[in-house]
Coordinates of C-alpha atoms in Angstrom, one line a residue:
Chain A
M221 CA 21.0 5.7 -14.0
D222 CA 20.7 2.6 -16.8
R223 CA 22.0 0.5 -14.0
L224 CA 18.2 0.5 -12.4
G225 CA 17.1 -2.9 -12.6
E226 CA 20.9 -4.8 -12.9
I227 CA 21.2 -7.7 -10.8
H228 CA 23.8 -10.5 -10.4
Q229 CA 22.3 -13.9 -11.4
L230 CA 23.5 -17.2 -10.9
I231 CA 21.4 -19.4 -13.3
I232 CA 21.7 -23.2 -13.5
P233 CA 20.6 -25.4 -16.3
L234 CA 18.6 -28.4 -14.6
P235 CA 17.0 -30.7 -17.3
G236 CA 13.8 -29.4 -18.2
Y237 CA 14.3 -25.8 -17.0
T238 CA 16.4 -23.5 -15.7
V239 CA 17.1 -22.4 -12.1
T240 CA 17.9 -18.5 -11.7
I241 CA 19.3 -17.7 -8.4
N242 CA 19.5 -14.2 -7.0
L243 CA 23.0 -14.3 -5.8
E244 CA 22.8 -10.6 -3.8
V245 CA 19.6 -11.1 -2.3
L246 CA 21.6 -14.1 -0.5
V247 CA 24.5 -12.3 0.3
M248 CA 22.1 -9.9 1.7
T249 CA 19.9 -12.6 3.7
G250 CA 23.0 -14.0 5.1
I251 CA 24.5 -11.2 5.9
V252 CA 20.5 -10.3 8.0
F253 CA 20.4 -13.9 9.3
F254 CA 24.3 -13.2 10.7
L255 CA 22.9 -9.6 12.2
A256 CA 20.4 -11.3 13.9
L257 CA 21.6 -13.6 15.9
T258 CA 24.4 -11.9 16.9
F259 CA 21.8 -9.5 18.7
G260 CA 20.2 -12.7 19.9
F261 CA 23.0 -13.9 21.7
A262 CA 24.0 -10.5 22.8
A263 CA 20.9 -9.6 24.1
G264 CA 20.3 -13.2 26.1
R265 CA 23.2 -14.1 27.3
K266 CA 23.7 -12.9 30.4
K267 CA 19.8 -12.3 31.5
S268 CA 21.1 -10.2 34.8
L269 CA 18.5 -8.3 36.6
L270 CA 20.0 -4.7 35.7
P271 CA 20.1 -5.3 32.2
G272 CA 22.2 -4.0 29.7
P273 CA 21.1 -1.3 26.7
V274 CA 20.9 -4.4 24.4
Q275 CA 19.0 -6.9 26.5
V276 CA 16.6 -4.1 27.2
I277 CA 16.0 -3.9 23.5
G278 CA 15.5 -7.5 23.1
E279 CA 12.7 -7.3 25.9
L280 CA 10.9 -5.0 24.7
I281 CA 10.5 -6.3 21.4
V282 CA 9.5 -9.3 22.9
T283 CA 7.1 -8.0 25.2
Q284 CA 5.6 -5.6 23.4
L285 CA 5.6 -8.7 20.5
Y286 CA 4.2 -11.3 22.6
G287 CA 1.8 -8.9 23.7
L288 CA 0.2 -7.5 20.8
T289 CA 0.3 -11.7 19.7
E290 CA -1.7 -12.3 23.4
E291 CA -3.8 -10.1 22.4
A292 CA -5.0 -11.2 19.5
L293 CA -4.6 -15.1 19.5
G294 CA -5.5 -16.1 23.3
K295 CA -2.8 -17.4 26.0
T296 CA -2.3 -21.0 24.6
H297 CA -1.9 -20.0 20.9
A298 CA 0.3 -16.8 21.8
K299 CA 2.8 -19.7 23.3
T300 CA 2.9 -21.6 19.9
Y301 CA 3.4 -18.5 17.4
A302 CA 4.8 -15.2 19.4
P303 CA 8.7 -16.6 19.0
L304 CA 7.6 -16.8 15.0
I305 CA 6.3 -13.1 15.0
C306 CA 9.1 -12.2 17.1
A307 CA 11.6 -13.7 14.7
L308 CA 8.9 -12.2 11.6
F309 CA 9.6 -8.9 12.8
I310 CA 13.6 -8.7 13.8
F311 CA 14.1 -10.9 10.4
L312 CA 12.1 -7.4 8.5
L313 CA 13.3 -4.8 10.8
I314 CA 16.9 -5.5 9.8
S315 CA 16.6 -6.7 6.4
N316 CA 14.9 -3.2 5.7
W317 CA 17.6 -1.1 8.1
L318 CA 20.2 -2.9 5.5
G319 CA 20.1 -0.2 3.2
I320 CA 21.6 2.2 4.8
L321 CA 25.0 0.6 5.2
P322 CA 26.6 2.1 2.0
H323 CA 27.8 -0.6 -0.6
L324 CA 24.7 -3.6 1.3
E325 CA 21.3 -3.7 0.0
E326 CA 17.8 -4.7 1.3
P327 CA 16.7 -7.9 0.2
T328 CA 13.4 -7.6 1.0
R329 CA 13.9 -5.3 -2.5
D330 CA 13.6 -8.4 -4.1
L331 CA 9.9 -9.7 -4.9
N332 CA 11.2 -12.7 -3.8
T333 CA 11.8 -12.6 -0.2
P334 CA 7.8 -10.7 0.8
L335 CA 6.1 -13.1 -1.1
S336 CA 7.9 -15.7 0.2
L337 CA 6.9 -14.2 3.7
G338 CA 3.5 -13.6 2.7
I339 CA 3.1 -16.9 1.6
L340 CA 4.5 -18.1 4.6
G341 CA 2.1 -16.4 6.4
F342 CA -0.6 -17.5 4.5
V343 CA 0.1 -21.4 4.6
I344 CA 0.4 -21.1 8.7
A345 CA -2.7 -19.3 9.1
H346 CA -4.7 -21.8 6.8
Y347 CA -2.8 -25.0 8.5
V348 CA -3.9 -23.3 12.1
G349 CA -7.5 -22.4 10.9
I350 CA -8.4 -26.0 9.9
K351 CA -6.2 -27.7 13.0
E352 CA -7.7 -26.2 15.0
K353 CA -11.4 -26.2 13.2
G354 CA -11.7 -28.7 11.4
F355 CA -11.5 -29.6 7.8
K356 CA -15.1 -28.9 7.2
I357 CA -16.3 -26.2 9.0
Y358 CA -13.2 -24.4 7.5
I359 CA -14.4 -25.5 4.1
K360 CA -17.7 -24.0 5.1
S361 CA -16.6 -20.7 6.1
Y362 CA -15.7 -19.6 2.7
F363 CA -19.5 -19.6 1.8
E364 CA -20.5 -17.5 3.9
P365 CA -22.4 -15.3 4.1
V366 CA -24.3 -16.2 0.8
F367 CA -23.4 -19.4 -0.8
F368 CA -22.3 -18.2 -4.2
L369 CA -19.8 -15.9 -3.1
M370 CA -17.5 -19.2 -2.7
P371 CA -14.8 -17.6 -5.3
L372 CA -14.9 -14.6 -4.5
N373 CA -14.1 -15.7 -1.0
L374 CA -11.6 -17.6 -2.6
I375 CA -9.6 -14.3 -4.3
G376 CA -9.8 -12.7 -1.3
E377 CA -8.1 -15.1 0.4
L378 CA -5.4 -14.7 -2.2
A379 CA -5.3 -11.4 -2.6
K380 CA -4.7 -10.9 1.0
I381 CA -1.0 -12.9 0.2
V382 CA -0.8 -10.2 -3.1
S383 CA -1.3 -6.9 -0.9
I384 CA 0.6 -8.1 2.1
S385 CA 3.9 -8.9 -0.1
F386 CA 3.5 -5.8 -2.5
R387 CA 3.1 -3.6 0.0
L388 CA 6.4 -4.3 1.8
F389 CA 7.8 -4.7 -1.6
G390 CA 6.5 -1.5 -3.0
N391 CA 7.5 0.1 0.3
I392 CA 10.8 -0.8 0.2
M393 CA 12.1 -0.6 -3.5
G394 CA 10.5 2.3 -4.1
G395 CA 12.6 4.4 -1.2
A396 CA 15.8 2.5 -3.1
I397 CA 14.3 4.0 -6.2
I398 CA 13.8 7.5 -4.9
I399 CA 17.1 7.9 -3.1
L400 CA 19.3 6.6 -6.1
V401 CA 17.4 8.9 -8.7
V402 CA 17.6 12.2 -6.4
S403 CA 20.8 11.3 -5.2
Y404 CA 21.6 11.5 -9.0
L405 CA 19.6 14.3 -9.6
T406 CA 21.3 16.8 -6.7
Y407 CA 25.1 14.7 -7.1
S408 CA 24.7 13.6 -3.7
I409 CA 25.2 16.7 -2.2
L410 CA 22.9 17.4 1.4
L411 CA 19.4 15.5 0.1
P412 CA 20.8 12.1 0.6
P413 CA 20.9 11.4 4.5
F414 CA 17.4 12.4 4.9
L415 CA 16.0 10.6 2.3
N416 CA 18.1 7.5 4.1
V417 CA 16.2 8.1 6.8
F418 CA 12.9 8.8 5.9
F419 CA 13.0 5.8 3.7
G420 CA 15.5 2.8 5.4
L421 CA 14.5 3.2 9.1
F422 CA 11.3 5.7 9.5
V423 CA 9.4 3.5 6.7
G424 CA 11.4 0.3 7.3
T425 CA 10.1 0.2 10.6
I426 CA 6.5 1.0 10.3
Q427 CA 6.3 -1.2 7.0
A428 CA 7.8 -4.4 8.9
F429 CA 5.6 -3.4 11.8
V430 CA 2.4 -3.7 9.4
F431 CA 3.4 -6.8 7.7
T432 CA 4.2 -8.5 11.5
M433 CA 0.2 -7.2 12.7
L434 CA -1.2 -8.2 9.6
T435 CA 0.6 -12.0 9.9
V436 CA -0.8 -12.2 13.4
V437 CA -4.4 -10.9 12.3
Y438 CA -4.6 -13.3 9.6
I439 CA -3.6 -16.0 11.9
S440 CA -6.2 -14.8 14.4
V441 CA -8.7 -14.1 11.5
Q442 CA -8.5 -18.1 11.2
L443 CA -8.5 -19.1 14.4
K444 CA -12.4 -17.5 15.0
Chain B
M272 CA -2.6 1.2 -38.7
T273 CA -6.5 1.0 -41.2
I274 CA -9.1 1.1 -38.3
E275 CA -12.1 -1.7 -39.4
G276 CA -15.4 -2.2 -38.6
A277 CA -15.1 -5.4 -36.7
D278 CA -11.6 -4.1 -34.8
L279 CA -13.4 -1.0 -33.8
V280 CA -16.3 -2.8 -32.0
K281 CA -13.8 -5.3 -30.4
A282 CA -11.7 -2.2 -29.3
A283 CA -14.9 -0.8 -27.7
A284 CA -15.7 -3.4 -26.3
L285 CA -12.4 -4.0 -24.4
L286 CA -12.9 -0.2 -23.3
G287 CA -16.3 -1.2 -22.2
A288 CA -15.4 -3.8 -19.8
G289 CA -12.6 -1.7 -18.2
L290 CA -15.2 1.5 -17.7
S291 CA -17.7 -0.6 -16.3
M292 CA -15.9 -2.3 -13.9
G293 CA -13.3 0.2 -12.7
L294 CA -16.6 3.1 -12.4
G295 CA -18.6 0.4 -11.0
A296 CA -15.7 -0.6 -8.6
I297 CA -16.6 3.3 -6.5
G298 CA -20.1 3.0 -5.4
P299 CA -19.5 0.1 -3.7
G300 CA -16.7 0.9 -2.0
V301 CA -17.5 3.9 -0.9
G302 CA -20.8 2.2 0.4
E303 CA -19.2 -0.6 2.5
G304 CA -16.3 1.4 3.9
M305 CA -19.5 3.1 5.2
A306 CA -21.1 0.3 6.5
A307 CA -18.0 -1.3 8.3
A308 CA -16.8 2.3 10.0
K309 CA -20.6 3.0 11.8
A310 CA -20.4 -0.7 12.5
C311 CA -16.7 0.0 14.0
E312 CA -19.3 2.9 16.4
A313 CA -21.4 0.7 17.2
I314 CA -19.2 -2.0 18.6
G315 CA -17.2 0.9 20.5
R316 CA -20.8 2.1 21.7
N317 CA -22.0 -1.7 22.8
P318 CA -19.6 -4.6 22.9
K319 CA -21.9 -7.1 23.8
E320 CA -23.8 -7.3 20.7
A321 CA -20.3 -7.6 18.6
G322 CA -21.7 -10.9 17.1
L323 CA -25.0 -9.2 15.9
L324 CA -23.5 -6.2 14.6
T325 CA -21.1 -7.7 12.5
R326 CA -23.7 -10.2 11.0
T327 CA -25.9 -7.3 9.9
M328 CA -22.7 -5.4 8.6
L329 CA -22.3 -8.5 6.4
V330 CA -25.4 -9.1 4.7
G331 CA -25.5 -5.2 4.9
Q332 CA -22.1 -5.6 2.5
A333 CA -23.6 -8.2 0.8
V334 CA -26.7 -6.5 -0.8
A335 CA -24.3 -3.2 -1.3
E336 CA -22.2 -5.4 -3.2
S337 CA -24.6 -6.0 -5.6
T338 CA -24.6 -2.9 -8.0
G339 CA -20.5 -4.3 -8.2
I340 CA -21.2 -8.1 -9.2
Y341 CA -23.7 -6.4 -11.9
S342 CA -20.7 -4.8 -13.4
L343 CA -18.5 -7.5 -13.0
V344 CA -20.9 -9.9 -14.6
I345 CA -21.7 -7.2 -17.6
A346 CA -17.7 -6.7 -17.7
L347 CA -16.7 -10.4 -18.1
L348 CA -20.2 -10.6 -20.7
L349 CA -18.2 -7.7 -22.6
L350 CA -15.1 -9.4 -22.9
F351 CA -15.8 -13.4 -23.3
V352 CA -19.4 -12.9 -25.2
V353 CA -20.2 -10.4 -27.0
Chain C
M191 CA 3.3 5.9 -38.0
T192 CA 3.1 9.2 -37.7
L193 CA -0.1 10.7 -35.5
L194 CA 0.2 13.9 -36.8
A195 CA 2.5 14.9 -39.5
V196 CA 6.1 15.6 -36.8
D197 CA 8.8 13.8 -36.2
N198 CA 9.8 11.8 -33.6
Q199 CA 11.5 14.2 -31.6
T200 CA 9.1 17.0 -31.6
L201 CA 6.9 14.1 -30.7
T202 CA 8.4 13.4 -28.0
Q203 CA 9.0 16.9 -27.0
I204 CA 5.6 17.7 -27.1
A205 CA 4.5 14.8 -24.7
A206 CA 7.1 15.1 -22.3
Y207 CA 5.8 19.3 -22.5
V208 CA 2.1 17.7 -22.2
G209 CA 3.0 15.5 -19.4
G210 CA 5.0 18.2 -17.0
A211 CA 1.7 20.3 -17.4
V212 CA -0.4 17.3 -16.2
A213 CA 2.2 16.3 -13.6
M214 CA 2.1 19.5 -11.6
G215 CA -1.4 21.1 -12.9
F216 CA -2.9 17.6 -11.3
G217 CA -0.3 17.6 -8.6
A218 CA -0.6 21.4 -7.0
I219 CA -4.8 20.1 -6.6
G220 CA -3.9 17.8 -3.4
A221 CA -1.9 19.4 -1.5
A222 CA -2.8 23.1 -1.9
T223 CA -6.4 21.0 -0.3
G224 CA -5.6 19.8 2.3
E225 CA -2.8 22.7 2.9
G226 CA -5.7 24.7 3.2
Y227 CA -8.2 22.8 5.9
T228 CA -5.6 22.3 8.1
A229 CA -4.7 25.8 8.2
S230 CA -9.1 26.5 8.2
R231 CA -8.9 24.4 11.1
A232 CA -5.9 25.6 12.5
A233 CA -7.9 28.5 12.8
E234 CA -10.8 27.4 14.5
A235 CA -8.3 25.8 17.2
I236 CA -6.6 29.5 17.7
A237 CA -10.2 30.9 18.0
R238 CA -11.1 27.9 21.0
N239 CA -7.7 28.3 22.7
Q240 CA -5.7 31.8 22.2
E241 CA -3.2 30.9 24.6
H242 CA -1.5 28.5 22.5
S243 CA -1.2 29.5 19.6
G244 CA 2.2 29.3 19.1
V245 CA 1.9 25.8 19.6
I246 CA -0.6 25.3 16.7
I247 CA 0.7 27.9 14.1
K248 CA 4.2 25.1 14.8
N249 CA 1.6 21.9 14.8
M250 CA -0.2 23.8 11.9
L251 CA 3.2 24.6 9.6
V252 CA 4.5 20.5 10.3
G253 CA 1.9 19.4 9.0
Q254 CA 1.7 21.9 6.1
A255 CA 5.0 20.8 5.4
I256 CA 4.6 16.8 5.1
S257 CA 1.7 17.9 3.2
E258 CA 3.2 19.7 0.6
S259 CA 5.8 16.2 -0.1
A260 CA 3.3 14.8 -2.3
S261 CA 3.3 17.9 -4.9
I262 CA 7.4 18.1 -4.1
F263 CA 7.2 14.4 -5.9
S264 CA 5.1 16.0 -8.4
L265 CA 7.6 19.7 -8.9
V266 CA 10.1 16.6 -9.3
I267 CA 8.6 14.9 -12.1
A268 CA 7.8 17.8 -14.3
I269 CA 11.1 19.5 -14.2
L270 CA 12.8 16.1 -15.1
L271 CA 10.5 16.3 -18.0
L272 CA 11.2 19.7 -18.8
F273 CA 14.8 19.5 -18.6
M274 CA 15.6 15.9 -19.3
D275 CA 17.7 15.2 -22.4
V276 CA 15.8 12.9 -24.5
S277 CA 18.1 10.3 -25.8
D278 CA 16.1 8.2 -27.6
P279 CA 13.0 9.8 -29.3
S280 CA 10.4 7.7 -30.4
I281 CA 6.4 7.2 -30.4
V282 CA 7.4 4.6 -27.5
K283 CA 9.0 7.0 -25.7
A284 CA 6.9 9.6 -26.0
A285 CA 3.9 7.9 -24.2
A286 CA 6.4 6.6 -21.2
L287 CA 6.8 10.5 -21.0
L288 CA 3.3 11.1 -21.1
A289 CA 1.9 8.3 -18.8
A290 CA 5.0 9.1 -16.5
G291 CA 3.3 12.8 -15.6
L292 CA -0.6 11.5 -15.9
C293 CA 1.1 8.8 -13.0
M294 CA 2.0 11.7 -10.8
G295 CA -0.2 13.8 -11.0
F296 CA -3.3 11.7 -10.4
G297 CA -1.0 9.9 -7.6
A298 CA -0.3 13.4 -6.1
I299 CA -3.9 14.3 -5.4
G300 CA -4.8 11.9 -2.7
S301 CA -2.1 12.1 -0.7
G302 CA -2.2 15.5 -0.9
V303 CA -6.0 15.8 0.7
G304 CA -5.6 13.6 2.9
A305 CA -2.0 14.4 4.6
G306 CA -4.0 17.9 5.3
V307 CA -6.9 16.1 7.4
P308 CA -4.8 15.0 10.1
A309 CA -2.9 17.9 10.5
G310 CA -6.1 19.8 10.5
R311 CA -7.3 17.8 13.3
S312 CA -4.6 17.5 15.8
C313 CA -4.2 21.4 15.5
L314 CA -8.2 21.2 17.2
A315 CA -6.8 18.3 19.2
I316 CA -4.2 20.3 20.7
A317 CA -6.6 23.1 21.0
R318 CA -8.6 21.1 23.8
Q319 CA -6.0 19.1 25.0
P320 CA -2.5 21.1 25.1
A321 CA -0.9 19.2 27.7
T322 CA -0.8 16.6 25.2
A323 CA 0.2 18.8 22.3
G324 CA 3.7 16.5 22.1
R325 CA 2.4 13.6 21.7
I326 CA -0.5 14.7 19.1
T327 CA 2.3 16.3 17.2
T328 CA 4.4 12.8 17.2
N329 CA 1.1 10.8 16.2
M330 CA 0.1 13.3 13.0
L331 CA 4.1 13.2 12.0
I332 CA 3.6 9.2 12.1
G333 CA -0.1 9.2 10.5
T334 CA 0.5 11.6 7.7
A335 CA 3.8 10.1 6.6
V336 CA 2.0 6.9 6.3
C337 CA -0.6 8.4 4.3
Q338 CA 2.2 9.6 1.9
T339 CA 3.1 6.0 0.7
P340 CA 0.3 5.9 -2.9
A341 CA 2.4 9.1 -3.7
I342 CA 5.5 7.6 -3.6
F343 CA 4.2 4.2 -4.9
A344 CA 2.5 6.9 -8.2
M345 CA 6.2 8.5 -7.6
V346 CA 8.0 5.3 -8.1
V347 CA 6.0 4.2 -11.3
A348 CA 7.1 7.9 -13.0
L349 CA 10.6 7.4 -12.7
I350 CA 10.3 3.7 -14.0
L351 CA 8.4 4.7 -16.8
L352 CA 11.4 7.5 -17.3
F353 CA 14.1 6.4 -17.3
K354 CA 13.0 2.5 -18.6
P355 CA 15.4 2.3 -21.4
I356 CA 13.0 1.2 -24.3
G357 CA 15.1 -0.3 -26.7
S358 CA 13.5 -1.7 -29.7
V359 CA 10.2 -3.0 -29.2
A360 CA 6.8 -2.4 -31.6
A361 CA 5.0 0.9 -31.3
F362 CA 1.7 -0.5 -30.6
P363 CA 0.3 -1.8 -28.3
T364 CA 3.1 -0.6 -26.0
C365 CA 2.2 2.8 -26.3
A366 CA -1.1 2.2 -24.9
A367 CA 0.2 -0.6 -22.5
L368 CA 2.5 2.4 -20.7
I369 CA -0.8 5.2 -20.5
G370 CA -2.4 2.2 -19.0
A371 CA 0.3 1.9 -16.3
G372 CA 0.8 5.3 -15.9
L373 CA -3.4 5.4 -15.6
S374 CA -3.1 2.4 -13.1
T375 CA -1.3 3.6 -9.8
G376 CA -2.3 7.2 -10.8
L377 CA -5.6 7.2 -10.1
A378 CA -5.8 4.3 -7.7
A379 CA -3.5 6.4 -5.5
I380 CA -6.4 8.8 -5.2
G381 CA -9.2 6.6 -3.0
S382 CA -6.2 5.2 -0.8
G383 CA -4.4 8.3 0.0
Y384 CA -7.5 10.4 1.1
G385 CA -8.4 6.8 3.4
G386 CA -5.4 6.6 4.9
G387 CA -5.9 10.5 5.6
M388 CA -8.9 9.8 7.8
A389 CA -7.2 7.0 9.5
A390 CA -5.3 9.6 10.5
G391 CA -6.8 12.0 11.4
A392 CA -9.4 10.0 13.8
S393 CA -6.1 9.1 15.2
C394 CA -5.2 12.6 16.2
E395 CA -9.1 13.1 18.0
G396 CA -8.5 10.2 19.5
V397 CA -4.9 10.9 21.4
A398 CA -6.6 14.0 22.1
R399 CA -9.3 12.3 24.1
Q400 CA -7.1 9.9 26.0
P401 CA -3.7 10.3 25.9
E402 CA -3.6 7.4 27.7
T403 CA -4.3 5.0 25.1
T404 CA -1.8 6.6 22.2
T405 CA -0.3 3.3 21.5
A406 CA -3.1 1.6 20.6
V407 CA -4.5 3.7 18.6
T408 CA -1.8 4.6 16.5
T409 CA -1.5 0.7 16.2
T410 CA -4.6 0.6 14.5
M411 CA -4.3 3.7 12.8
L412 CA -1.1 1.9 11.2
V413 CA -3.3 -1.3 10.8
G414 CA -5.9 0.8 9.1
Q415 CA -4.2 2.8 6.9
A416 CA -1.9 -0.3 5.7
V417 CA -5.2 -2.1 4.3
S418 CA -6.3 1.1 3.0
Q419 CA -3.3 1.4 0.6
T420 CA -4.2 -2.1 -0.7
P421 CA -6.0 -0.8 -3.7
S422 CA -3.1 1.1 -4.6
V423 CA -1.3 -1.5 -4.2
F424 CA -2.9 -3.7 -7.0
G425 CA -2.5 -0.5 -9.2
L426 CA 1.4 -0.7 -8.4
L427 CA 0.9 -4.5 -9.2
V428 CA -0.8 -3.6 -12.6
S429 CA 1.5 -1.1 -13.4
F430 CA 4.3 -3.3 -13.3
I431 CA 2.8 -5.9 -15.3
L432 CA 2.4 -3.8 -17.9
I433 CA 5.8 -1.9 -18.0
F434 CA 7.3 -5.0 -17.7
K435 CA 5.3 -7.6 -19.4
S436 CA 6.4 -7.4 -23.8
F437 CA 3.6 -7.3 -25.4
P438 CA 3.3 -9.0 -29.1
A439 CA 3.4 -6.1 -32.1
S440 CA 0.1 -5.8 -33.7
T441 CA -1.5 -2.7 -35.3
T442 CA -5.1 -4.0 -35.0
L443 CA -7.1 -0.8 -32.3
S444 CA -8.5 -3.3 -30.0
A445 CA -5.2 -4.9 -28.5
S446 CA -4.2 -1.0 -27.9
V447 CA -7.2 0.0 -26.5
G448 CA -7.5 -3.5 -24.0
L449 CA -4.5 -2.8 -22.5
L450 CA -5.0 0.7 -22.2
S451 CA -8.9 -0.3 -20.4
A452 CA -6.9 -2.9 -18.3
G453 CA -4.5 0.2 -16.4
L454 CA -7.9 2.5 -16.4
C455 CA -9.7 -0.5 -14.9
M456 CA -7.6 -1.0 -12.3
G457 CA -6.4 2.8 -11.9
L458 CA -10.7 3.7 -11.3
G459 CA -11.6 0.2 -9.5
G460 CA -9.0 1.5 -6.5
I461 CA -10.8 4.9 -5.8
G462 CA -13.6 3.6 -4.0
P463 CA -12.2 1.2 -2.0
G464 CA -10.0 3.7 -1.3
I465 CA -11.8 5.8 0.1
G466 CA -14.5 3.0 2.4
N467 CA -11.5 1.6 3.8
G468 CA -10.0 5.1 5.2
M469 CA -14.0 5.4 7.0
A470 CA -13.7 2.4 8.1
A471 CA -10.2 2.5 10.0
E472 CA -11.5 6.2 11.1
G473 CA -14.5 4.8 12.9
A474 CA -12.2 2.0 14.4
V475 CA -9.8 4.6 15.2
R476 CA -11.8 6.5 16.9
W477 CA -13.9 3.8 19.3
V478 CA -10.3 2.4 19.9
A479 CA -9.8 5.7 21.8
R480 CA -12.9 5.9 23.3
R481 CA -13.3 2.1 24.7
I482 CA -9.4 0.9 25.4
E483 CA -10.4 -2.7 26.5
Y484 CA -12.4 -3.3 23.1
A485 CA -9.3 -2.1 21.1
G486 CA -8.5 -6.1 19.7
D487 CA -12.3 -6.6 18.5
L488 CA -12.4 -3.1 16.9
M489 CA -9.4 -4.1 14.9
R490 CA -11.1 -7.4 13.8
I491 CA -14.3 -6.1 12.9
M492 CA -12.0 -2.9 11.1
L493 CA -10.5 -5.8 8.6
V494 CA -13.5 -7.9 8.4
G495 CA -15.6 -5.0 7.1
Q496 CA -12.5 -3.2 5.2
A497 CA -11.7 -7.0 3.1
V498 CA -15.3 -6.8 2.7
S499 CA -15.5 -3.4 0.9
Q500 CA -11.8 -4.0 -1.0
S501 CA -14.0 -6.8 -2.7
T502 CA -14.6 -4.8 -6.1
A503 CA -10.7 -3.7 -5.3
I504 CA -10.2 -7.5 -6.7
Y505 CA -12.9 -7.2 -9.4
A506 CA -11.0 -4.6 -10.6
M507 CA -8.1 -6.0 -10.9
V508 CA -9.8 -9.4 -11.9
V509 CA -10.9 -7.6 -15.4
S510 CA -7.3 -5.8 -15.6
L511 CA -5.5 -9.0 -15.8
V512 CA -7.6 -10.9 -17.2
L513 CA -7.7 -8.0 -20.3
I514 CA -4.1 -8.1 -19.9
F515 CA -3.6 -11.5 -20.1
V516 CA -6.8 -13.7 -22.2
V517 CA -8.0 -11.2 -24.2

């Protein structure tokens, strides 16, 4: 119970400031990359007309997400951004599910991962907006609908990053803490597998989907 | 802990700022949500007018926002000026 | 400093018992109201469609079970508070225990009532379209489970407050900071819980009306619920800052009241936008079911409307952060 907040960190003192690296999160993220790449290779290897099970899952994910992206962004932009969305969803799905395996923990449990993915989505959305609409119209959109609402629009954009990252972080870390505490209280009898299924599989899938959907929607809002 | 006059005034100002913004956010939140809900329904009934309906909703929400902005102004005044 | 003429151990016990009482007392409100609403709609549904009463009752019981989970969280926190062995009694620990009780007590209200809404509407929906009962029940399960997220946030904050080792920090203003942290998440979860429930209720109706639009309706519902949970995310953020930031010791009343006020501001400020966003999501989901071809446009207008409606929650968060960091 007292080990609740303990993580292994690598602290590198550089001239000027110290760099702190969370080792566990890096290792877990590496495992996620490895699993995702393995899944990708296994799904795309044979490309037969009668697909095997791995290929079916791969095609299911890709077609659904391509459809969603096309609906939101239009066909030309969807070609550029749908692979990013698919990669984001697969990364988040495997990350959130990693906690079910013993001795492994979700990389999305550390605030750095969701926050960096949120900033990634934000930067891409605004880059697309500026590229499409031109800088002037982009700046002008902050002054709509009323002139003096500009600072509030600005804060609203930043609040989008906070909300999207903290929602994923809160749900995943919250689930992990609840599983830990309830397992400690019930001496790991009976309850933990059901909690793991609910928080790990169910909530993990939904939160990964919601994060991906919101990123698509933020990009599409900038494109309008 | 001894409570002095100036300290009490400052504490009251801080509490007032929090209550002002906190309670003041309830009304605009619900009101603008109602506006957004009815705008969604209206666009569902008449999707061709989506642009006009969106503009109407935004204008209506901006007006409903005004009491929220008053609360924010009072809260900031209590924090920084008083 | 001694508030009353009691020692730390007694003060901690008092705070634990009061916190446990508040946690279970307030926590029972939401779930009971929600389950009552579910039962009332189930009765109406059976009145309309008697042959399928078995399916309707089964659906009602499942929905009520998920609605119950918010008050079960409260029960767990209350039992922990009553029977936990407090190893380091102090004023700060007492404040932490009271804050945990407040947080979970308030946080369970919104999700409890909110989860009852889709359960009730799904009973009515099954009465209208018994053939799609399976799909309606699945949709209701997804909606009510996501609707529990604000109560989960409240439980997380309550557990952190219960188990975080206090160490040796000054009594003031950390006490006020911890109580503010409890109020911040607890109150903000009320609006978000109820708002999420409204969206899920509309999706159950929509699936009954047009079963072939289930995917689009569920997607819009999930996105609408996710955005309407944002005020409780802001509350969680302010709570974390108040718990984990170390404040310089100060016995002035203004320092303590400032931190308490920050938590109160964010907590109260999350109620309205949560409910408003839920209303917007409800309207959008209802009409996505009726006009599936405009699902994209409807989702976009829902998000724009919700974003403007959330701006007061952002103001509240800004004022909270100013109270914590600047003043």
